[in-house]
Amino acid sequence: LTAASGGGIVAYADSSRAEEASEPPPRKKKVVVLGTGWAGTSFLKNLDSSRYEVKVISPRNYFAFTPLLPSVTCGTVEARSIVEPIRRMFDKKRKDVAYYEAECFKIDPSKKAVHCRSAVGTNLDGNGDFMVDYDYLVVALGATVNTFNTPGVMEHCHFLKEVEDAQKIRKSVIDCFERASLPNLSEEEKRKILHFVIIGGGPTGVEFAAELHDFLVEDLVKLYPAIEEFVKITIIQSGEHILNTFDQRIAVFAESKFQRDGIELSTGFRVIKVSDDSITVKCKSSGVETLVPYGMAIWSAGIGTRPVITEFMNQVGQGKRRALATNEWLRVRECDSVYAIGDCSSISQRKIMEDISTVFKVADKDNSGTLTLKEINDILEDICIRYPQVELYMKSMHMLDISDLIKGGVGDANKESMVVDIEEFKKALCHVDSQVKTVPATAQVAAQQGYYLADCFNKMDHCVEHPEGPLRLTGSGEGHHNFRPFRYKHLGQFAPLGGEQAAAELPGDWVSMGHSTQWLWYSVYASKQVSWRTRVLVVSDWTRRFIFGRDSSR
Ligand code: FAD
Ligand code: MG
Ligand code: MG
Ligand code: MG
Ligand code: MG
């Protein structure tokens, strides 16, 4: 068996097949998966585990359906309903899948091993440390919160990343109401205690604000009528608008709905310090600082890099990055046999200008030193697979075919006889790389990457050795033997806005907002559940909430 060294995926050379027959079956390759979030579980569910010896390492023995975490903060959905035990996801007949409840604290690519620490505190090696070696490593560790080193945030703010966070928030909200109900409090103190501040106006912050608002007006004010008038929710957002990754129409709709609901939007403010009872904000335009008294604060202003990833990036010479750089086949750059998927990674798309001479040479089949329109058209599909920015650029410039790109000014009559030399070819493509897009840190991307990578692993046997993937352009083999690079397919995104209303942005520039969209949201999120068990639980939680309201006990 030989492993392709530079490749997206390691392949077995066909020539070695015959010899294998007489030898004992080869040892199954060891695949170690770090993390059981969106990316890790999507990989595991789609991997044909009969081909590999699989070991899964994660400090949490369950998968959490993060899009419903904001609903857990207010008891709309119970925490138990959105988690699925990881062991239930394994195929029962497969004995070659093992799960270890532990945290990986070091990746050692030179020894092809990961160092782990037991999360349950058993005494394995004096301190619960152990080592697991791999043939292939799949890093799916996700991201952590990012406080941008703002003083006091770690100590005083809540976060919304894990199931435990959501449970803590739920308890704290009720705590605030009970505290504000105690005797002998001044009005000012009540206002302070019942001031809920959300820092960060992205999808998570906005959804939490909406959920909290519903909880307050639908359930809590009935139970605490005496203090209703003191309740306030504020969103602090440093940008000009909330939901700035969404279509402008959705941002406007959300902002006006929140205005009607009495949710205050402080846009254009940056939080510079948090103390136990006040938040210091700075107006970005005037530079004036103000103190905002609060009872409870939630920080949802960005994601950061986990220390184990930072350390690994330093080892492989990616020190200055925020996420692990992979190639388009999701293999970590400059690191054999290690793949990274989900929030901990980002694909660094190869620029076409770096390969321009090779592309030209491959296209120039007759070695004439010039390309005809036919020669370019023959390779165009390969180019667009390998360098998606070419297609994006043409789309953004409203170009219909490649001749528009190659010779902007050529009239229709001249197209067929067009020829370009290398310099003209370079000039035509020199702006294309500006269209390289990064994929967002979302569950949708993580799940698609997990699925794609599992597919690659499942088909490894069928691949012929190739240096950098699928194409005539960059590989030696025939196109069909090789793998297409990962391509993200955006299926749209939702923003639940409370009061049984939601906004959605769907493929094809389709935007929908209001009550019917909320029903679409219910059906999509019910269908996306990982198992029938959680689906039934989630739907019955929604039903219970409709009939009886939320549970407001701690
Ligand atoms: P994660 O899902 O975070 O998984 C990381 C895994 O690694 C976890 O199992 C963790 O326990 C494990 N781990 C951590 N440290 C270690 C270690 N040292 N060793 C071993 N294992 C470790 N995305 C959407 O597309 N739509 C949404 O509606 C949406 N809503 C969201 C709402 C909230 C409140 C949040 C927090 C996120 C939301 N996201 C949403 C984003 C989405 O959850 C993430 O993009 C997604 O979880 C990324 O998947 P991942 O597998 O990379 O990381
Ligand atoms: Mg994961
Ligand atoms: Mg997850
Ligand atoms: Mg990513
Ligand atoms: Mg030629």
Coordinates of C-alpha atoms and ligand atoms in Angstrom, one line a residue:
L1 CA 0.0 0.0 0.0
T2 CA 1.3 3.4 -0.8
A3 CA 0.1 6.7 0.3
A4 CA 0.0 9.7 -1.9
S5 CA 2.0 12.3 -0.3
G6 CA 0.7 15.6 -1.3
G7 CA -2.9 14.5 -2.0
G8 CA -6.2 15.6 -0.7
I9 CA -6.9 12.0 0.3
V10 CA -4.6 9.1 0.5
A11 CA -5.1 6.5 -2.2
Y12 CA -4.1 2.9 -2.7
A13 CA -2.1 2.2 -5.9
D14 CA -3.9 -0.2 -8.2
S15 CA -0.8 -2.1 -9.0
S16 CA -0.4 -3.4 -5.5
R17 CA -3.8 -5.1 -5.6
A18 CA -2.6 -8.4 -7.1
E19 CA 0.1 -9.0 -4.5
E20 CA -2.3 -8.3 -1.7
A21 CA -4.4 -11.3 -2.5
S22 CA -1.9 -13.8 -1.2
E23 CA -1.0 -11.8 1.9
P24 CA -3.1 -11.7 5.0
P25 CA -5.7 -8.9 4.9
P26 CA -4.0 -5.6 5.7
R27 CA -4.5 -4.1 9.1
K28 CA -7.4 -1.7 9.2
K29 CA -6.3 1.9 9.2
K30 CA -7.0 3.8 12.4
V31 CA -9.1 6.9 12.1
V32 CA -9.3 9.1 15.2
V33 CA -12.1 11.7 15.3
L34 CA -11.7 14.7 17.7
G35 CA -15.1 16.2 18.7
T36 CA -18.7 15.1 18.5
G37 CA -20.3 18.3 17.3
W38 CA -21.9 19.0 14.0
A39 CA -18.8 18.2 11.9
G40 CA -17.6 15.2 13.9
T41 CA -21.0 13.4 14.1
S42 CA -21.8 14.1 10.4
F43 CA -18.5 12.4 9.5
L44 CA -19.2 9.5 11.8
K45 CA -22.7 8.9 10.6
N46 CA -21.6 8.8 7.0
L47 CA -18.4 6.9 7.4
D48 CA -18.4 3.2 6.4
S49 CA -16.9 2.1 9.7
S50 CA -16.3 -1.5 8.5
R51 CA -13.3 -0.1 6.6
Y52 CA -11.6 1.5 9.5
E53 CA -10.8 1.2 13.1
V54 CA -12.5 4.3 14.5
K55 CA -11.8 6.1 17.7
V56 CA -13.9 9.1 18.8
I57 CA -12.7 11.5 21.5
S58 CA -14.8 14.2 23.0
P59 CA -15.3 15.5 26.5
R60 CA -19.1 15.4 25.9
N61 CA -20.7 12.0 25.2
Y62 CA -23.5 13.6 23.3
F63 CA -24.2 15.7 20.2
A64 CA -26.1 18.9 20.8
F65 CA -28.4 20.5 18.3
T66 CA -27.1 24.0 18.7
P67 CA -29.7 25.9 16.7
L68 CA -32.2 25.1 19.4
L69 CA -29.9 26.2 22.3
P70 CA -31.6 29.7 22.5
S71 CA -34.9 27.9 23.0
V72 CA -33.4 26.0 25.9
T73 CA -32.4 29.2 27.7
C74 CA -36.1 30.0 28.4
G75 CA -37.5 26.5 28.7
T76 CA -39.3 26.5 25.3
V77 CA -37.4 23.3 24.7
E78 CA -35.9 21.1 27.3
A79 CA -32.1 20.5 27.3
R80 CA -32.6 16.7 27.1
S81 CA -34.6 17.1 23.9
I82 CA -31.8 18.5 21.9
V83 CA -29.0 16.1 22.8
E84 CA -28.4 12.7 21.3
P85 CA -26.0 10.3 23.1
I86 CA -23.0 9.7 20.8
R87 CA -23.0 5.9 21.4
R88 CA -26.5 5.7 20.0
M89 CA -25.2 7.0 16.7
F90 CA -22.8 4.1 16.2
D91 CA -23.9 1.2 14.2
K92 CA -24.5 -1.5 16.8
K93 CA -22.9 -4.3 14.8
R94 CA -19.6 -2.5 14.5
K95 CA -17.2 -3.3 17.2
D96 CA -14.4 -1.3 15.7
V97 CA -15.8 2.0 16.9
A98 CA -14.7 3.2 20.3
Y99 CA -15.6 6.4 22.2
Y100 CA -13.4 7.9 24.9
E101 CA -14.8 10.6 27.1
A102 CA -11.8 12.9 27.2
E103 CA -10.3 16.1 26.1
C104 CA -7.5 16.2 23.6
F105 CA -4.9 18.7 24.8
K106 CA -2.1 18.1 22.2
I107 CA -1.9 16.9 18.7
D108 CA 1.5 15.4 17.7
P109 CA 1.7 15.0 13.9
S110 CA 5.3 13.8 14.0
K111 CA 4.4 10.8 16.1
K112 CA 0.9 10.5 14.6
A113 CA -0.7 10.6 18.0
V114 CA -3.0 12.7 20.1
H115 CA -2.6 13.3 23.8
C116 CA -5.8 13.2 25.8
R117 CA -7.0 13.8 29.4
S118 CA -10.0 11.9 30.8
A119 CA -12.9 14.2 31.4
V120 CA -14.3 11.9 34.1
G121 CA -11.2 12.1 36.2
T122 CA -10.2 8.4 36.3
N123 CA -6.7 7.5 37.2
L124 CA -5.4 6.0 34.0
D125 CA -1.9 7.2 34.1
G126 CA -1.6 8.9 37.4
N127 CA -3.5 11.9 36.1
G128 CA -6.0 10.5 33.6
D129 CA -3.7 11.2 30.6
F130 CA -3.4 8.8 27.7
M131 CA -2.2 8.7 24.1
V132 CA -4.0 7.5 21.0
D133 CA -2.2 7.0 17.7
Y134 CA -3.8 7.3 14.3
D135 CA -3.3 6.7 10.6
Y136 CA -5.7 9.5 9.8
L137 CA -6.8 12.2 12.1
V138 CA -10.1 14.2 11.7
V139 CA -10.0 17.4 13.8
A140 CA -13.5 18.6 14.5
L141 CA -13.0 20.5 17.7
G142 CA -15.2 23.5 16.9
A143 CA -14.5 27.0 18.2
T144 CA -14.7 28.7 21.6
V145 CA -16.0 32.0 22.7
N146 CA -14.0 35.1 21.9
T147 CA -14.0 37.9 24.4
F148 CA -11.5 40.0 22.4
N149 CA -9.7 40.3 25.8
T150 CA -12.4 42.7 27.1
P151 CA -11.9 43.0 30.8
G152 CA -14.5 41.4 33.0
V153 CA -16.3 39.5 30.3
M154 CA -15.1 36.0 31.4
E155 CA -16.0 36.7 35.0
H156 CA -19.4 38.4 34.6
C157 CA -21.0 37.5 31.4
H158 CA -23.0 34.4 30.3
F159 CA -22.1 32.7 27.1
L160 CA -24.3 30.6 24.9
K161 CA -22.2 27.8 23.4
E162 CA -22.9 24.7 25.3
V163 CA -26.0 23.0 26.7
E164 CA -24.8 23.8 30.3
D165 CA -24.6 27.5 29.3
A166 CA -28.2 27.5 28.2
Q167 CA -29.3 25.9 31.5
K168 CA -27.3 28.4 33.5
I169 CA -29.0 31.3 31.6
R170 CA -32.4 29.9 32.3
K171 CA -31.7 29.7 36.0
S172 CA -30.2 33.2 36.1
V173 CA -33.2 34.8 34.4
I174 CA -35.5 33.4 37.0
D175 CA -33.0 34.4 39.7
C176 CA -33.2 38.0 38.5
F177 CA -37.0 38.0 38.8
E178 CA -36.8 36.5 42.3
R179 CA -34.2 39.0 43.4
A180 CA -36.1 41.9 42.1
S181 CA -39.2 40.7 44.0
L182 CA -37.5 40.9 47.4
P183 CA -38.7 43.6 49.8
N184 CA -37.0 46.9 50.4
L185 CA -35.5 47.4 47.0
S186 CA -35.4 50.8 45.4
E187 CA -37.0 51.3 42.0
E188 CA -33.5 51.9 40.6
E189 CA -32.2 48.6 42.0
K190 CA -35.2 46.8 40.5
R191 CA -34.5 48.4 37.1
K192 CA -30.9 47.4 37.3
I193 CA -31.6 43.7 38.3
L194 CA -34.2 43.4 35.5
H195 CA -32.0 44.8 32.8
F196 CA -31.0 42.0 30.5
V197 CA -28.2 43.0 28.2
I198 CA -27.2 41.0 25.1
I199 CA -23.8 41.9 23.7
G200 CA -23.6 41.1 20.0
G201 CA -26.3 41.4 17.4
G202 CA -25.6 38.4 15.3
P203 CA -28.1 35.5 14.8
T204 CA -27.5 34.0 18.2
G205 CA -27.8 37.2 20.2
V206 CA -30.9 38.2 18.2
E207 CA -32.6 34.9 18.6
F208 CA -31.8 34.9 22.3
A209 CA -33.3 38.4 22.7
A210 CA -36.4 37.3 20.9
E211 CA -36.8 34.2 23.0
L212 CA -36.2 36.1 26.2
H213 CA -38.8 38.7 25.2
D214 CA -41.4 36.0 24.6
F215 CA -40.6 34.4 27.9
L216 CA -41.0 37.7 29.7
V217 CA -44.3 38.8 28.1
E218 CA -45.9 35.4 27.7
D219 CA -45.0 33.8 31.0
L220 CA -43.0 35.8 33.6
V221 CA -45.0 39.0 33.7
K222 CA -48.1 37.0 34.6
L223 CA -46.2 35.5 37.6
Y224 CA -44.4 38.7 38.6
P225 CA -47.0 41.5 37.8
A226 CA -45.6 43.8 40.4
I227 CA -42.2 44.2 38.7
E228 CA -43.3 44.1 35.0
E229 CA -42.7 47.7 34.4
F230 CA -39.0 47.5 35.4
V231 CA -38.0 44.8 32.8
K232 CA -35.8 45.9 29.9
I233 CA -33.9 44.0 27.2
T234 CA -31.0 45.7 25.4
I235 CA -28.9 44.5 22.5
I236 CA -25.5 46.2 22.1
Q237 CA -24.1 45.9 18.7
S238 CA -20.9 47.5 17.4
G239 CA -21.9 47.6 13.8
E240 CA -24.6 49.8 12.4
H241 CA -27.2 47.0 12.1
I242 CA -28.1 43.8 13.7
L243 CA -28.1 40.5 11.7
N244 CA -25.5 41.9 9.3
T245 CA -24.8 38.5 7.7
F246 CA -28.4 38.5 6.5
D247 CA -30.2 40.3 3.7
Q248 CA -30.8 43.9 4.5
R249 CA -34.6 43.5 4.3
I250 CA -34.4 41.0 7.1
A251 CA -32.3 43.3 9.3
V252 CA -34.7 46.1 8.8
F253 CA -37.7 43.8 9.5
A254 CA -36.0 42.5 12.7
E255 CA -35.1 46.0 13.9
S256 CA -38.6 47.4 13.5
K257 CA -40.1 44.3 15.2
F258 CA -37.8 44.7 18.1
Q259 CA -38.6 48.4 18.3
R260 CA -42.3 47.6 18.6
D261 CA -41.5 44.9 21.2
G262 CA -39.6 47.5 23.3
I263 CA -36.2 45.8 22.9
E264 CA -33.6 48.5 22.9
L265 CA -31.0 48.4 20.1
S266 CA -27.8 50.2 20.9
T267 CA -26.0 50.0 17.6
G268 CA -22.6 51.6 17.0
F269 CA -21.4 50.9 20.6
R270 CA -18.5 48.9 21.7
V271 CA -18.3 47.2 25.1
I272 CA -14.9 48.0 26.6
K273 CA -15.3 46.7 30.2
V274 CA -17.8 44.7 32.3
S275 CA -17.9 44.9 36.1
D276 CA -20.2 43.0 38.4
D277 CA -23.0 45.6 38.1
S278 CA -22.3 47.7 35.1
I279 CA -21.1 47.6 31.5
T280 CA -18.9 50.3 30.1
V281 CA -19.7 51.1 26.5
K282 CA -18.1 53.5 24.1
C283 CA -19.9 55.2 21.3
K284 CA -17.9 54.5 18.2
S285 CA -18.7 57.8 16.5
S286 CA -18.3 60.2 19.4
G287 CA -15.9 58.3 21.6
V288 CA -18.0 59.0 24.6
E289 CA -18.0 56.3 27.3
T290 CA -21.2 55.5 29.3
L291 CA -22.0 53.1 32.2
V292 CA -24.9 50.8 31.7
P293 CA -26.2 49.1 34.9
Y294 CA -27.4 45.6 34.3
G295 CA -28.7 42.5 36.1
M296 CA -27.7 39.9 33.6
A297 CA -25.4 40.0 30.5
I298 CA -24.9 37.6 27.7
W299 CA -21.8 37.8 25.5
S300 CA -22.3 36.5 22.0
A301 CA -19.9 38.6 20.1
G302 CA -17.7 36.2 18.2
I303 CA -15.9 33.0 18.1
G304 CA -12.3 32.2 19.0
T305 CA -9.7 29.5 18.6
R306 CA -9.4 26.7 21.1
P307 CA -6.0 26.5 22.7
V308 CA -5.2 23.0 21.4
I309 CA -5.8 24.3 17.9
T310 CA -3.6 27.3 18.5
E311 CA -0.8 25.1 19.7
F312 CA -1.2 22.7 16.7
M313 CA -1.2 25.6 14.3
N314 CA 2.1 26.8 15.8
Q315 CA 3.6 23.3 15.3
V316 CA 2.6 23.2 11.6
G317 CA 3.6 26.7 10.8
Q318 CA 0.2 28.3 10.8
G319 CA 0.8 30.4 13.8
K320 CA -0.9 33.7 12.9
R321 CA -4.2 32.3 11.8
R322 CA -7.6 32.1 13.6
A323 CA -8.5 28.7 12.2
L324 CA -6.6 25.7 10.8
A325 CA -6.0 26.2 7.1
T326 CA -6.9 23.2 4.9
N327 CA -6.7 22.6 1.2
E328 CA -9.9 22.3 -0.8
W329 CA -10.1 18.6 0.1
L330 CA -10.1 19.5 3.8
R331 CA -6.7 18.2 4.5
V332 CA -4.6 20.4 6.8
R333 CA -2.0 22.3 4.8
E334 CA 1.5 21.0 5.2
C335 CA 0.4 18.1 7.4
D336 CA -0.1 14.6 6.1
S337 CA -3.0 12.5 7.2
V338 CA -4.7 15.2 9.2
Y339 CA -8.0 16.6 8.1
A340 CA -9.9 19.5 9.7
I341 CA -13.6 20.2 9.4
G342 CA -16.2 22.6 10.9
D343 CA -15.6 25.8 12.9
C344 CA -12.0 25.0 13.9
S345 CA -10.9 25.1 10.2
S346 CA -11.1 27.2 7.2
I347 CA -10.4 26.3 3.6
S348 CA -7.6 28.3 1.9
Q349 CA -8.6 28.3 -1.7
R350 CA -5.7 28.1 -4.1
K351 CA -5.3 31.2 -6.3
I352 CA -5.5 30.7 -10.0
M353 CA -2.7 33.2 -10.6
E354 CA -0.3 31.0 -8.7
D355 CA -0.9 28.2 -11.2
I356 CA -1.5 30.3 -14.2
S357 CA 1.4 28.9 -16.3
T358 CA 0.5 25.3 -15.5
V359 CA -3.2 26.0 -16.4
F360 CA -2.0 27.5 -19.7
K361 CA 0.2 24.6 -20.5
V362 CA -2.4 22.0 -19.8
A363 CA -4.9 23.9 -21.9
D364 CA -2.6 24.4 -24.8
K365 CA -2.9 20.8 -26.1
D366 CA -1.2 21.5 -29.4
N367 CA 1.7 23.2 -27.8
S368 CA 1.3 26.2 -30.0
G369 CA 2.0 28.7 -27.3
T370 CA -1.4 30.2 -27.8
L371 CA -4.9 29.2 -26.7
T372 CA -7.9 29.1 -29.0
L373 CA -11.4 29.5 -27.8
K374 CA -12.0 25.8 -28.2
E375 CA -8.9 25.0 -26.1
I376 CA -10.1 27.3 -23.3
N377 CA -13.6 25.9 -23.5
D378 CA -12.4 22.4 -23.2
I379 CA -10.7 23.0 -19.9
L380 CA -13.2 25.6 -18.5
E381 CA -15.2 23.1 -16.5
D382 CA -12.0 21.8 -14.8
I383 CA -10.9 25.3 -14.1
C384 CA -14.2 26.1 -12.5
I385 CA -14.1 23.1 -10.3
R386 CA -10.6 23.7 -9.2
Y387 CA -10.9 27.5 -8.9
P388 CA -14.6 28.3 -8.1
Q389 CA -13.7 32.0 -8.0
V390 CA -13.6 32.0 -11.9
E391 CA -17.3 31.2 -12.0
L392 CA -18.1 33.7 -9.3
Y393 CA -16.1 36.4 -11.0
M394 CA -17.9 35.8 -14.3
K395 CA -21.2 35.8 -12.6
S396 CA -20.4 39.0 -10.7
M397 CA -19.4 40.7 -14.0
H398 CA -22.5 39.4 -15.8
M399 CA -20.3 37.5 -18.3
L400 CA -22.1 34.8 -20.2
D401 CA -19.1 32.8 -21.5
I402 CA -15.4 32.6 -21.3
S403 CA -14.8 34.7 -24.4
D404 CA -16.2 37.7 -22.5
L405 CA -13.6 37.2 -19.8
I406 CA -10.7 36.5 -22.1
K407 CA -11.3 39.3 -24.5
G408 CA -13.7 41.7 -23.0
G409 CA -14.0 43.9 -26.1
V410 CA -14.1 41.3 -28.8
G411 CA -17.2 41.5 -31.0
D412 CA -19.3 38.4 -31.7
A413 CA -17.8 38.0 -35.2
N414 CA -14.2 37.6 -33.8
K415 CA -15.0 35.2 -31.0
E416 CA -14.4 32.0 -32.9
S417 CA -11.0 33.0 -34.3
M418 CA -9.8 34.4 -31.0
V419 CA -6.3 33.4 -29.8
V420 CA -4.5 34.5 -26.6
D421 CA -1.0 34.1 -25.5
I422 CA 0.1 33.6 -21.9
E423 CA 0.4 37.3 -21.2
E424 CA -3.1 38.0 -22.4
F425 CA -4.4 34.9 -20.5
K426 CA -2.8 36.3 -17.3
K427 CA -4.3 39.7 -17.8
A428 CA -7.7 38.3 -18.3
L429 CA -7.7 36.3 -15.1
C430 CA -5.8 38.7 -12.9
H431 CA -8.8 40.0 -11.0
V432 CA -10.5 36.6 -10.6
D433 CA -8.9 35.7 -7.3
S434 CA -10.5 38.7 -5.6
Q435 CA -13.7 36.5 -5.6
V436 CA -12.4 33.8 -3.3
K437 CA -15.0 33.3 -0.7
T438 CA -14.6 31.9 2.8
V439 CA -17.3 29.6 4.1
P440 CA -19.0 30.7 7.3
A441 CA -18.7 29.1 10.7
T442 CA -22.1 27.4 10.7
A443 CA -23.6 24.0 11.5
Q444 CA -24.6 23.8 7.8
V445 CA -21.0 24.0 6.7
A446 CA -19.7 21.7 9.4
A447 CA -22.3 19.0 8.6
Q448 CA -21.6 19.2 4.8
Q449 CA -17.9 19.0 5.4
G450 CA -18.3 16.0 7.7
Y451 CA -20.4 14.3 5.0
Y452 CA -18.0 15.1 2.2
L453 CA -14.9 13.9 4.1
A454 CA -16.7 10.6 5.1
D455 CA -17.5 10.1 1.4
C456 CA -13.8 10.6 0.5
F457 CA -12.8 8.1 3.2
N458 CA -15.4 5.6 2.0
K459 CA -14.1 5.8 -1.6
M460 CA -10.4 5.8 -0.8
D461 CA -9.9 2.4 -2.3
H462 CA -11.2 3.5 -5.6
C463 CA -9.0 6.5 -5.9
V464 CA -5.8 6.3 -7.9
E465 CA -2.9 8.1 -6.5
H466 CA -3.0 11.8 -7.3
P467 CA -1.0 14.7 -6.0
E468 CA -3.5 17.4 -5.5
G469 CA -7.0 16.2 -6.4
P470 CA -9.2 15.7 -9.3
L471 CA -8.2 17.5 -12.4
R472 CA -6.2 17.3 -15.5
L473 CA -5.0 20.7 -14.4
T474 CA -3.3 19.6 -11.2
G475 CA -3.3 15.9 -11.1
S476 CA -1.7 13.1 -13.1
G477 CA -4.7 10.7 -13.4
E478 CA -7.9 10.9 -15.2
G479 CA -10.5 13.3 -13.9
H480 CA -13.1 10.6 -13.0
H481 CA -10.7 8.7 -10.7
N482 CA -10.2 11.6 -8.4
F483 CA -12.2 13.7 -6.0
R484 CA -13.8 17.0 -6.6
P485 CA -12.8 19.5 -4.0
F486 CA -15.4 20.3 -1.3
R487 CA -18.0 22.8 -2.4
Y488 CA -20.4 24.4 0.1
K489 CA -24.0 24.5 -0.8
H490 CA -25.9 27.2 1.0
L491 CA -29.4 26.1 1.8
G492 CA -30.5 29.4 3.4
Q493 CA -30.7 30.6 6.9
F494 CA -33.4 31.5 9.5
A495 CA -33.7 34.2 12.1
P496 CA -36.5 33.5 14.6
L497 CA -37.7 36.8 15.9
G498 CA -40.1 35.9 18.6
G499 CA -43.9 36.3 18.8
E500 CA -44.3 33.4 16.4
Q501 CA -42.5 35.3 13.7
A502 CA -39.3 34.5 11.8
A503 CA -37.4 35.6 8.9
A504 CA -35.7 33.4 6.3
E505 CA -33.3 33.8 3.5
L506 CA -33.5 31.0 1.0
P507 CA -31.5 30.2 -2.1
G508 CA -32.3 32.2 -5.1
D509 CA -32.5 35.5 -3.3
W510 CA -35.8 34.6 -1.7
V511 CA -36.6 36.3 1.5
S512 CA -39.7 35.6 3.6
M513 CA -40.8 37.1 6.9
G514 CA -43.6 36.8 9.4
H515 CA -45.9 34.1 10.9
S516 CA -45.9 31.7 8.0
T517 CA -42.1 31.7 8.1
Q518 CA -42.2 30.7 11.7
W519 CA -44.1 27.6 10.7
L520 CA -41.6 26.9 8.0
W521 CA -39.0 27.2 10.8
Y522 CA -40.8 24.7 13.0
S523 CA -41.0 22.1 10.2
V524 CA -37.4 22.6 9.0
Y525 CA -36.0 22.3 12.5
A526 CA -38.2 19.3 13.3
S527 CA -37.0 17.6 10.2
K528 CA -33.3 18.4 10.9
Q529 CA -33.3 16.5 14.2
V530 CA -30.7 13.8 14.3
S531 CA -33.1 11.0 15.5
W532 CA -36.7 10.2 15.8
R533 CA -36.3 10.3 19.6
T534 CA -35.1 13.9 19.7
R535 CA -37.7 14.9 17.0
V536 CA -40.5 13.6 19.1
L537 CA -39.1 15.3 22.2
V538 CA -38.7 18.6 20.5
V539 CA -42.1 18.6 18.9
S540 CA -43.8 17.6 22.2
D541 CA -41.9 20.4 24.0
W542 CA -43.3 22.9 21.5
T543 CA -46.8 21.5 21.9
R544 CA -46.5 21.7 25.7
R545 CA -45.3 25.3 25.5
F546 CA -48.3 26.2 23.3
I547 CA -50.8 24.7 25.7
F548 CA -49.3 25.4 29.1
G549 CA -46.6 28.0 28.5
R550 CA -43.0 27.6 29.7
D551 CA -41.9 26.2 33.0
S552 CA -40.7 29.1 35.1
S553 CA -39.4 27.1 38.1
R554 CA -35.7 26.8 38.4
Ligands
FAD1 P1 -19.0 22.0 17.6 O1 -20.4 21.6 17.1 O2 -18.9 23.1 18.5 O3 -18.3 20.7 18.1 C1 -17.1 20.6 18.7 C2 -16.9 19.3 19.4 O4 -15.6 19.2 19.9 C3 -17.8 19.2 20.6 O5 -18.3 17.9 20.7 C4 -16.9 19.5 21.8 O6 -17.4 18.8 23.0 C5 -15.6 18.8 21.3 N1 -14.4 19.3 21.9 C6 -14.1 20.6 22.4 N2 -12.9 20.6 22.9 C7 -12.4 19.4 22.7 C8 -11.1 18.8 23.1 N3 -10.1 19.5 23.6 N4 -10.9 17.5 22.8 C9 -11.9 16.7 22.2 N5 -13.1 17.2 21.9 C10 -13.3 18.5 22.1 N6 -25.3 27.2 12.8 C11 -26.3 27.1 11.9 O7 -25.9 26.7 10.7 N7 -27.6 27.4 12.1 C12 -28.0 27.8 13.3 O8 -29.2 28.1 13.5 C13 -27.1 27.9 14.4 N8 -27.4 28.3 15.6 C14 -26.5 28.4 16.6 C15 -26.9 28.7 17.9 C16 -26.0 28.8 18.9 C17 -26.5 29.2 20.3 C18 -24.7 28.4 18.7 C19 -23.7 28.4 19.8 C20 -24.3 28.1 17.4 C21 -25.2 28.0 16.4 N9 -24.8 27.7 15.1 C22 -25.7 27.6 14.1 C23 -23.3 27.4 14.8 C24 -23.0 25.9 14.9 O9 -23.4 25.4 16.1 C25 -21.6 25.7 14.7 O10 -21.1 26.3 13.5 C26 -21.3 24.2 14.7 O11 -21.5 23.6 15.9 C27 -19.8 23.9 14.3 O12 -19.6 22.5 14.3 P2 -18.3 21.9 14.8 O13 -18.4 20.4 14.7 O14 -17.2 22.5 14.1 O15 -18.1 22.4 16.3
MG2 MG -17.5 18.5 15.7
MG3 MG -22.5 21.0 17.9
MG4 MG -15.0 26.2 9.0
MG5 MG -2.8 26.1 -28.6

